Amino acid sequence: MQLISGAWILPQGAFFPIYLEELLHLSPFAIAVIVAAAQATGLAAALVGGGLTDSLGSKRVLVFGLVGGAVASLAFQTQLPLIVAALWCLGGAAGSLQTLGASSYLTRAVAPQRLGLLSALFALSFTIGGAASNPAAGWLLDESGFTLFGLAGVIILATAALMVQVALPVQSPGAAAAGNQPVTLLALTRRPLVQLLMGLRFLPTVFYGMATVLVPLMLNDLAGNKTTVAIYGTLSLVVASVAQLVAGRAADRYGHRWPTLVGYAALIVAAIGLALFAGELWGVFVFGVLGIAAAWALATLFFVLVSDGVPRVEHGRAFGLLHAVWSIAMIVGALLGGALTRVTPGLPFLVAGLLNGFSIVLTLVFFAQVQQNQGDETLSTTTL
């Protein structure tokens, strides 16, 4: 499912801003507004999606997300801005449901000691799908345009939904279905570890929200063709795939702290590099690839961070809350990037790099708190 859906979702995200710019003739700020609106619907879906995975089961929520994404792919069949925006917003909600369904299914099915590597393989399947399909997407767009491109997306996601419905085993819902009183989202936000996780999710996603909108546009302007954008998409996902495997394996072998710190440091370097070399094709290409790789490696590590900081029976709601934070950060990143790029193309990334300096501090505090909690639990067990 991850491989098939990644083959559409990742190229779609890279080429949608270009579709809005070239066929609908929208400005970068207007494009950022549409992207932000989709993130807002994704935020709303995330706030209820975590509870749905407990009450309906992760598989059913995953199928809902894939079917909704297939319908949203019809956005490429029209040039009416309001319809395009509405379908893209539907895609934002569907993407949240797909993410929550798949993430909670994985963490409930996998033993914690194997979660680092298997979460990397889980994420890697998604990025391999995108990397493999990007050259075909670029060729298809250059030869046939966006209409056929969008129809391919409908077929791909519908196929993924059918495969999940037929082949994926039904998994028992979480704590709510077992008769336990589920924790509320408000209660989760009051926990110090969850608050730290929210900050660690927010800061890199601001950069990612900028990069997903601005870097393809910058490359398209500097290179003058979509093939370069497709090559960038493929190479960035290949490098991201390696980074995910390395991060997941390192987390299982060396612990979760150092891989997380390295991931945030790499993201800061990428942001500063994009700021300094925003007018150079090679600079945007190289540091854009590094930034995507760092962001996806950190996304892989978040499975183990949630496992460290949140009880397993609460993973559905925890992923829902953190995906809501992700959606807010994507909105902030898209809007802030669209506004700041009017001043100079590199300014959004300079701001993102400086903001992510705080992520290093939050990471150190998070793992110190986890270690303290584990020590308290050990002491309590020994006393009993």
Short mmCIF file of C-alpha atoms in Angstrom, two decimals:
data_model
loop_
_atom_site.label_atom_id
_atom_site.label_comp_id
_atom_site.label_asym_id
_atom_site.label_seq_id
_atom_site.Cartn_x
_atom_site.Cartn_y
_atom_site.Cartn_z
CA MET A 1 0.00 0.00 0.00
CA GLN A 2 2.80 2.42 0.89
CA LEU A 3 4.64 1.70 -2.35
CA ILE A 4 1.58 2.17 -4.56
CA SER A 5 0.23 5.28 -2.83
CA GLY A 6 3.68 6.89 -2.71
CA ALA A 7 3.91 6.52 -6.49
CA TRP A 8 1.16 9.13 -6.78
CA ILE A 9 1.12 11.23 -3.63
CA LEU A 10 4.73 12.43 -3.77
CA PRO A 11 4.81 13.45 -7.48
CA GLN A 12 1.40 15.06 -7.04
CA GLY A 13 2.70 17.26 -4.24
CA ALA A 14 5.70 18.35 -6.32
CA PHE A 15 3.76 19.23 -9.48
CA PHE A 16 0.56 20.68 -8.03
CA PRO A 17 2.09 24.14 -7.38
CA ILE A 18 3.34 24.17 -10.99
CA TYR A 19 -0.17 23.25 -12.20
CA LEU A 20 -1.59 26.21 -10.29
CA GLU A 21 1.08 28.57 -11.61
CA GLU A 22 1.08 27.55 -15.29
CA LEU A 23 -2.54 26.61 -16.01
CA LEU A 24 -4.44 28.69 -13.46
CA HIS A 25 -1.91 31.57 -13.55
CA LEU A 26 -1.88 32.00 -9.77
CA SER A 27 0.78 33.89 -7.85
CA PRO A 28 3.09 32.15 -5.35
CA PHE A 29 1.09 33.64 -2.48
CA ALA A 30 -2.23 32.41 -3.93
CA ILE A 31 -0.69 28.96 -4.38
CA ALA A 32 0.45 29.03 -0.76
CA VAL A 33 -3.10 29.94 0.35
CA ILE A 34 -4.60 26.92 -1.45
CA VAL A 35 -1.95 24.62 -0.01
CA ALA A 36 -2.59 26.08 3.45
CA ALA A 37 -6.35 25.60 3.08
CA ALA A 38 -5.78 21.91 2.34
CA GLN A 39 -3.61 21.68 5.44
CA ALA A 40 -6.47 23.22 7.44
CA THR A 41 -8.86 20.49 6.34
CA GLY A 42 -6.16 17.96 7.12
CA LEU A 43 -5.91 19.48 10.58
CA ALA A 44 -9.64 19.06 11.15
CA ALA A 45 -9.49 15.45 9.95
CA ALA A 46 -6.50 14.75 12.21
CA LEU A 47 -8.35 15.98 15.29
CA VAL A 48 -11.08 13.36 14.79
CA GLY A 49 -9.08 10.72 12.94
CA GLY A 50 -7.15 9.50 15.95
CA GLY A 51 -10.37 8.65 17.76
CA LEU A 52 -11.74 7.00 14.62
CA THR A 53 -8.81 4.59 14.52
CA ASP A 54 -9.77 3.48 18.04
CA SER A 55 -13.50 3.16 17.35
CA LEU A 56 -13.57 1.98 13.70
CA GLY A 57 -10.16 0.35 13.43
CA SER A 58 -7.02 1.49 11.61
CA LYS A 59 -7.75 -0.47 8.43
CA ARG A 60 -11.13 1.17 7.82
CA VAL A 61 -9.74 4.68 8.38
CA LEU A 62 -6.90 3.88 5.98
CA VAL A 63 -9.35 2.81 3.26
CA PHE A 64 -11.40 6.00 3.76
CA GLY A 65 -8.24 8.05 3.29
CA LEU A 66 -7.19 6.31 0.08
CA VAL A 67 -10.65 6.57 -1.50
CA GLY A 68 -10.87 10.26 -0.60
CA GLY A 69 -7.45 10.83 -2.14
CA ALA A 70 -8.55 9.19 -5.38
CA VAL A 71 -11.53 11.55 -5.62
CA ALA A 72 -9.32 14.55 -4.80
CA SER A 73 -7.02 13.68 -7.71
CA LEU A 74 -9.77 14.91 -10.03
CA ALA A 75 -8.45 18.42 -9.25
CA PHE A 76 -6.25 18.13 -12.34
CA GLN A 77 -9.33 17.75 -14.57
CA THR A 78 -10.53 21.34 -14.16
CA GLN A 79 -9.10 24.85 -14.30
CA LEU A 80 -11.79 26.44 -12.13
CA PRO A 81 -9.89 27.72 -9.09
CA LEU A 82 -12.69 27.15 -6.56
CA ILE A 83 -13.25 23.53 -7.65
CA VAL A 84 -9.51 22.86 -7.70
CA ALA A 85 -9.20 24.32 -4.20
CA ALA A 86 -12.17 22.29 -2.90
CA LEU A 87 -10.81 19.02 -4.28
CA TRP A 88 -7.35 19.77 -2.94
CA CYS A 89 -8.87 20.42 0.49
CA LEU A 90 -10.61 17.05 0.29
CA GLY A 91 -7.21 15.58 -0.46
CA GLY A 92 -5.82 17.23 2.67
CA ALA A 93 -8.45 15.55 4.84
CA ALA A 94 -7.98 12.22 3.07
CA GLY A 95 -4.23 12.41 3.51
CA SER A 96 -4.65 12.83 7.27
CA LEU A 97 -6.90 9.78 7.50
CA GLN A 98 -4.48 7.72 5.44
CA THR A 99 -1.53 8.77 7.60
CA LEU A 100 -3.32 8.08 10.88
CA GLY A 101 -4.72 4.75 9.73
CA ALA A 102 -1.38 3.49 8.45
CA SER A 103 0.71 4.84 11.35
CA SER A 104 -1.50 3.46 14.11
CA TYR A 105 -1.79 0.11 12.29
CA LEU A 106 2.01 -0.15 12.22
CA THR A 107 2.76 0.80 15.84
CA ARG A 108 0.07 -1.56 17.16
CA ALA A 109 1.35 -4.46 15.04
CA VAL A 110 5.10 -4.12 15.71
CA ALA A 111 7.06 -4.89 18.87
CA PRO A 112 8.82 -1.75 20.25
CA GLN A 113 12.32 -3.26 19.95
CA ARG A 114 11.82 -3.71 16.18
CA LEU A 115 9.97 -0.47 15.53
CA GLY A 116 12.97 1.59 14.36
CA LEU A 117 13.87 -0.62 11.40
CA LEU A 118 10.31 -1.54 10.47
CA SER A 119 9.12 2.07 10.61
CA ALA A 120 12.04 2.90 8.29
CA LEU A 121 10.96 0.15 5.88
CA PHE A 122 7.38 1.38 6.16
CA ALA A 123 8.40 4.93 5.24
CA LEU A 124 10.92 3.68 2.69
CA SER A 125 8.22 1.89 0.72
CA PHE A 126 6.40 5.22 0.36
CA THR A 127 9.49 7.11 -0.79
CA ILE A 128 10.56 4.35 -3.19
CA GLY A 129 7.15 4.58 -4.81
CA GLY A 130 7.57 8.31 -5.32
CA ALA A 131 11.17 8.03 -6.48
CA ALA A 132 10.32 5.34 -9.03
CA SER A 133 7.35 7.21 -10.44
CA ASN A 134 8.81 10.73 -10.64
CA PRO A 135 10.62 10.25 -13.98
CA ALA A 136 7.44 8.79 -15.49
CA ALA A 137 5.45 11.70 -14.05
CA GLY A 138 7.82 14.27 -15.58
CA TRP A 139 7.73 12.52 -18.96
CA LEU A 140 3.94 12.20 -18.85
CA LEU A 141 3.52 15.89 -18.06
CA ASP A 142 5.90 17.01 -20.81
CA GLU A 143 4.21 14.73 -23.37
CA SER A 144 0.51 14.74 -22.42
CA GLY A 145 -0.11 17.45 -19.82
CA PHE A 146 -1.88 17.47 -16.48
CA THR A 147 -5.19 15.82 -17.48
CA LEU A 148 -3.75 12.36 -18.05
CA PHE A 149 -1.45 12.87 -15.06
CA GLY A 150 -4.48 13.38 -12.79
CA LEU A 151 -6.32 10.35 -14.16
CA ALA A 152 -3.28 8.21 -13.40
CA GLY A 153 -3.55 9.36 -9.78
CA VAL A 154 -7.19 8.31 -9.53
CA ILE A 155 -6.32 4.82 -10.77
CA ILE A 156 -3.28 4.44 -8.50
CA LEU A 157 -5.04 5.39 -5.26
CA ALA A 158 -8.15 3.38 -6.11
CA THR A 159 -5.90 0.35 -6.65
CA ALA A 160 -4.23 0.92 -3.27
CA ALA A 161 -7.61 1.18 -1.53
CA LEU A 162 -8.82 -2.06 -3.13
CA MET A 163 -5.62 -3.86 -2.15
CA VAL A 164 -5.93 -2.74 1.49
CA GLN A 165 -9.59 -3.75 1.66
CA VAL A 166 -8.95 -7.20 0.22
CA ALA A 167 -5.52 -8.17 1.53
CA LEU A 168 -4.77 -6.34 4.80
CA PRO A 169 -5.86 -8.29 7.91
CA VAL A 170 -8.38 -6.65 10.21
CA GLN A 171 -6.72 -5.34 13.34
CA SER A 172 -8.40 -4.94 16.70
CA PRO A 173 -9.22 -1.31 17.59
CA GLY A 174 -7.49 0.39 20.49
CA ALA A 175 -8.37 1.06 24.08
CA ALA A 176 -11.77 2.62 23.44
CA ALA A 177 -13.10 -0.48 21.74
CA ALA A 178 -11.82 -2.64 24.59
CA GLY A 179 -14.02 -0.79 27.07
CA ASN A 180 -11.35 1.47 28.57
CA GLN A 181 -11.91 5.17 29.01
CA PRO A 182 -9.93 6.84 26.19
CA VAL A 183 -7.65 9.76 26.95
CA THR A 184 -8.79 13.06 25.46
CA LEU A 185 -6.70 15.22 23.15
CA LEU A 186 -6.79 18.01 25.75
CA ALA A 187 -5.38 15.67 28.37
CA LEU A 188 -2.61 14.62 26.00
CA THR A 189 -1.59 18.22 25.35
CA ARG A 190 -1.06 18.77 29.09
CA ARG A 191 1.65 16.13 29.33
CA PRO A 192 5.22 17.55 29.22
CA LEU A 193 6.52 14.79 26.93
CA VAL A 194 3.66 15.28 24.48
CA GLN A 195 4.24 19.04 24.51
CA LEU A 196 7.88 18.43 23.61
CA LEU A 197 6.81 16.06 20.83
CA MET A 198 4.49 18.75 19.50
CA GLY A 199 7.36 21.23 19.36
CA LEU A 200 9.66 18.70 17.71
CA ARG A 201 6.97 17.99 15.12
CA PHE A 202 6.17 21.66 14.49
CA LEU A 203 9.62 23.15 13.88
CA PRO A 204 10.93 20.94 11.04
CA THR A 205 7.53 20.89 9.38
CA VAL A 206 7.63 24.70 9.00
CA PHE A 207 10.72 24.21 6.85
CA TYR A 208 9.11 21.29 5.01
CA GLY A 209 5.98 23.32 4.30
CA MET A 210 8.12 26.02 2.70
CA ALA A 211 10.27 23.57 0.76
CA THR A 212 7.43 21.56 -0.77
CA VAL A 213 5.87 24.72 -2.24
CA LEU A 214 8.89 26.88 -3.05
CA VAL A 215 11.69 24.52 -4.12
CA PRO A 216 9.81 23.03 -7.14
CA LEU A 217 8.87 26.56 -8.23
CA MET A 218 12.46 27.76 -7.81
CA LEU A 219 13.83 24.83 -9.81
CA ASN A 220 11.23 25.30 -12.55
CA ASP A 221 12.15 28.99 -12.85
CA LEU A 222 15.91 28.41 -12.78
CA ALA A 223 15.98 25.39 -15.13
CA GLY A 224 13.02 26.22 -17.37
CA ASN A 225 11.72 22.64 -17.67
CA LYS A 226 9.76 20.09 -15.67
CA THR A 227 12.23 17.28 -16.27
CA THR A 228 14.64 18.95 -13.85
CA VAL A 229 11.89 19.09 -11.26
CA ALA A 230 11.20 15.40 -11.81
CA ILE A 231 14.90 14.53 -11.48
CA TYR A 232 15.03 16.54 -8.26
CA GLY A 233 11.99 14.68 -6.97
CA THR A 234 13.50 11.31 -7.79
CA LEU A 235 16.97 12.03 -6.38
CA SER A 236 15.61 13.64 -3.23
CA LEU A 237 13.46 10.60 -2.53
CA VAL A 238 16.30 8.16 -3.26
CA VAL A 239 18.53 10.02 -0.79
CA ALA A 240 15.63 10.26 1.64
CA SER A 241 15.13 6.50 1.38
CA VAL A 242 18.74 5.86 2.37
CA ALA A 243 18.44 8.40 5.19
CA GLN A 244 15.30 6.67 6.49
CA LEU A 245 16.97 3.26 6.58
CA VAL A 246 20.08 4.64 8.26
CA ALA A 247 18.01 6.56 10.82
CA GLY A 248 15.79 3.59 11.65
CA ARG A 249 18.68 1.14 11.93
CA ALA A 250 20.72 3.60 14.00
CA ALA A 251 17.77 4.14 16.34
CA ASP A 252 17.50 0.40 17.02
CA ARG A 253 21.26 -0.08 17.41
CA TYR A 254 22.53 3.10 19.08
CA GLY A 255 19.44 4.52 20.75
CA HIS A 256 17.02 7.21 19.70
CA ARG A 257 18.82 10.36 20.88
CA TRP A 258 21.78 10.77 18.53
CA PRO A 259 19.98 9.93 15.25
CA THR A 260 17.36 12.52 16.16
CA LEU A 261 19.97 15.21 16.88
CA VAL A 262 21.79 14.46 13.62
CA GLY A 263 18.50 14.69 11.69
CA TYR A 264 17.68 18.14 13.05
CA ALA A 265 21.25 19.36 12.46
CA ALA A 266 21.10 18.24 8.81
CA LEU A 267 17.79 20.03 8.33
CA ILE A 268 19.26 23.28 9.72
CA VAL A 269 22.22 23.02 7.33
CA ALA A 270 19.84 22.46 4.40
CA ALA A 271 17.73 25.49 5.32
CA ILE A 272 20.75 27.79 5.61
CA GLY A 273 22.13 26.42 2.32
CA LEU A 274 18.87 27.18 0.51
CA ALA A 275 18.93 30.69 1.95
CA LEU A 276 22.50 31.37 0.79
CA PHE A 277 22.23 29.80 -2.68
CA ALA A 278 18.60 30.54 -3.62
CA GLY A 279 19.67 32.00 -6.98
CA GLU A 280 21.84 29.06 -8.02
CA LEU A 281 20.34 25.95 -9.63
CA TRP A 282 22.95 23.64 -8.09
CA GLY A 283 22.44 25.17 -4.63
CA VAL A 284 18.66 24.83 -4.67
CA PHE A 285 18.99 21.28 -6.00
CA VAL A 286 21.63 20.05 -3.52
CA PHE A 287 20.26 21.66 -0.37
CA GLY A 288 16.69 20.86 -1.37
CA VAL A 289 17.65 17.18 -1.59
CA LEU A 290 19.37 17.38 1.81
CA GLY A 291 16.38 19.08 3.39
CA ILE A 292 13.90 16.49 2.12
CA ALA A 293 16.16 13.66 3.27
CA ALA A 294 16.47 15.15 6.76
CA ALA A 295 12.73 15.79 7.02
CA TRP A 296 11.83 12.24 5.99
CA ALA A 297 14.43 10.73 8.32
CA LEU A 298 12.93 12.71 11.20
CA ALA A 299 9.45 11.55 10.18
CA THR A 300 10.67 7.95 10.42
CA LEU A 301 12.17 8.59 13.86
CA PHE A 302 8.86 9.98 15.12
CA PHE A 303 7.48 6.46 15.35
CA VAL A 304 10.08 5.62 17.99
CA LEU A 305 9.72 9.01 19.68
CA VAL A 306 5.98 8.42 20.10
CA SER A 307 6.74 4.93 21.39
CA ASP A 308 9.13 6.46 23.95
CA GLY A 309 6.76 9.15 25.15
CA VAL A 310 3.20 7.77 24.81
CA PRO A 311 1.61 4.47 25.99
CA ARG A 312 0.74 2.13 23.10
CA VAL A 313 -3.02 2.18 23.77
CA GLU A 314 -2.99 5.95 23.19
CA HIS A 315 -1.03 5.90 19.92
CA GLY A 316 -4.08 6.56 17.75
CA ARG A 317 -4.95 9.81 19.47
CA ALA A 318 -1.29 10.77 19.85
CA PHE A 319 -0.72 10.42 16.11
CA GLY A 320 -3.92 12.39 15.52
CA LEU A 321 -2.72 15.23 17.74
CA LEU A 322 0.75 15.27 16.20
CA HIS A 323 -0.66 15.18 12.69
CA ALA A 324 -2.79 18.18 13.61
CA VAL A 325 0.40 19.94 14.72
CA TRP A 326 1.99 18.89 11.42
CA SER A 327 -0.94 20.41 9.53
CA ILE A 328 -0.66 23.69 11.43
CA ALA A 329 3.07 23.82 10.75
CA MET A 330 2.51 23.13 7.04
CA ILE A 331 0.04 26.02 6.94
CA VAL A 332 2.50 28.31 8.71
CA GLY A 333 5.34 27.18 6.47
CA ALA A 334 3.39 27.62 3.23
CA LEU A 335 1.99 31.04 4.14
CA LEU A 336 5.19 32.33 5.70
CA GLY A 337 7.21 31.08 2.76
CA GLY A 338 4.83 32.61 0.23
CA ALA A 339 4.95 35.97 2.02
CA LEU A 340 8.70 36.11 2.67
CA THR A 341 9.66 35.06 -0.85
CA ARG A 342 8.25 38.40 -2.03
CA VAL A 343 11.18 40.04 -0.25
CA THR A 344 13.88 37.65 -1.46
CA PRO A 345 13.74 33.94 -2.40
CA GLY A 346 16.19 32.85 0.30
CA LEU A 347 14.59 34.65 3.25
CA PRO A 348 11.96 31.96 4.07
CA PHE A 349 14.66 29.32 4.47
CA LEU A 350 16.85 31.56 6.61
CA VAL A 351 13.93 32.04 9.00
CA ALA A 352 13.21 28.30 9.01
CA GLY A 353 16.84 27.46 9.74
CA LEU A 354 17.00 29.86 12.68
CA LEU A 355 13.71 28.55 14.09
CA ASN A 356 14.95 24.97 13.98
CA GLY A 357 17.85 25.87 16.23
CA PHE A 358 15.30 25.43 19.04
CA SER A 359 14.69 21.83 17.92
CA ILE A 360 18.12 20.83 19.24
CA VAL A 361 17.21 22.15 22.68
CA LEU A 362 13.81 20.42 22.65
CA THR A 363 15.42 17.12 21.66
CA LEU A 364 17.83 17.24 24.59
CA VAL A 365 15.03 18.10 27.02
CA PHE A 366 12.78 15.34 25.63
CA PHE A 367 15.30 12.55 26.08
CA ALA A 368 16.28 13.83 29.52
CA GLN A 369 12.61 13.65 30.51
CA VAL A 370 12.22 10.15 29.03
CA GLN A 371 15.27 8.96 30.94
CA GLN A 372 13.95 10.49 34.16
CA ASN A 373 10.55 8.83 33.70
CA GLN A 374 12.17 5.46 33.05
CA GLY A 375 14.26 5.89 36.20
CA ASP A 376 11.17 6.74 38.24
CA GLU A 377 9.36 3.66 36.90
CA THR A 378 12.34 1.44 37.74
CA LEU A 379 12.50 2.87 41.26
CA SER A 380 8.78 2.39 41.74
CA THR A 381 8.98 -1.23 40.56
CA THR A 382 11.94 -1.93 42.85
CA THR A 383 10.11 -0.40 45.81
CA LEU A 384 7.04 -2.52 45.18
#
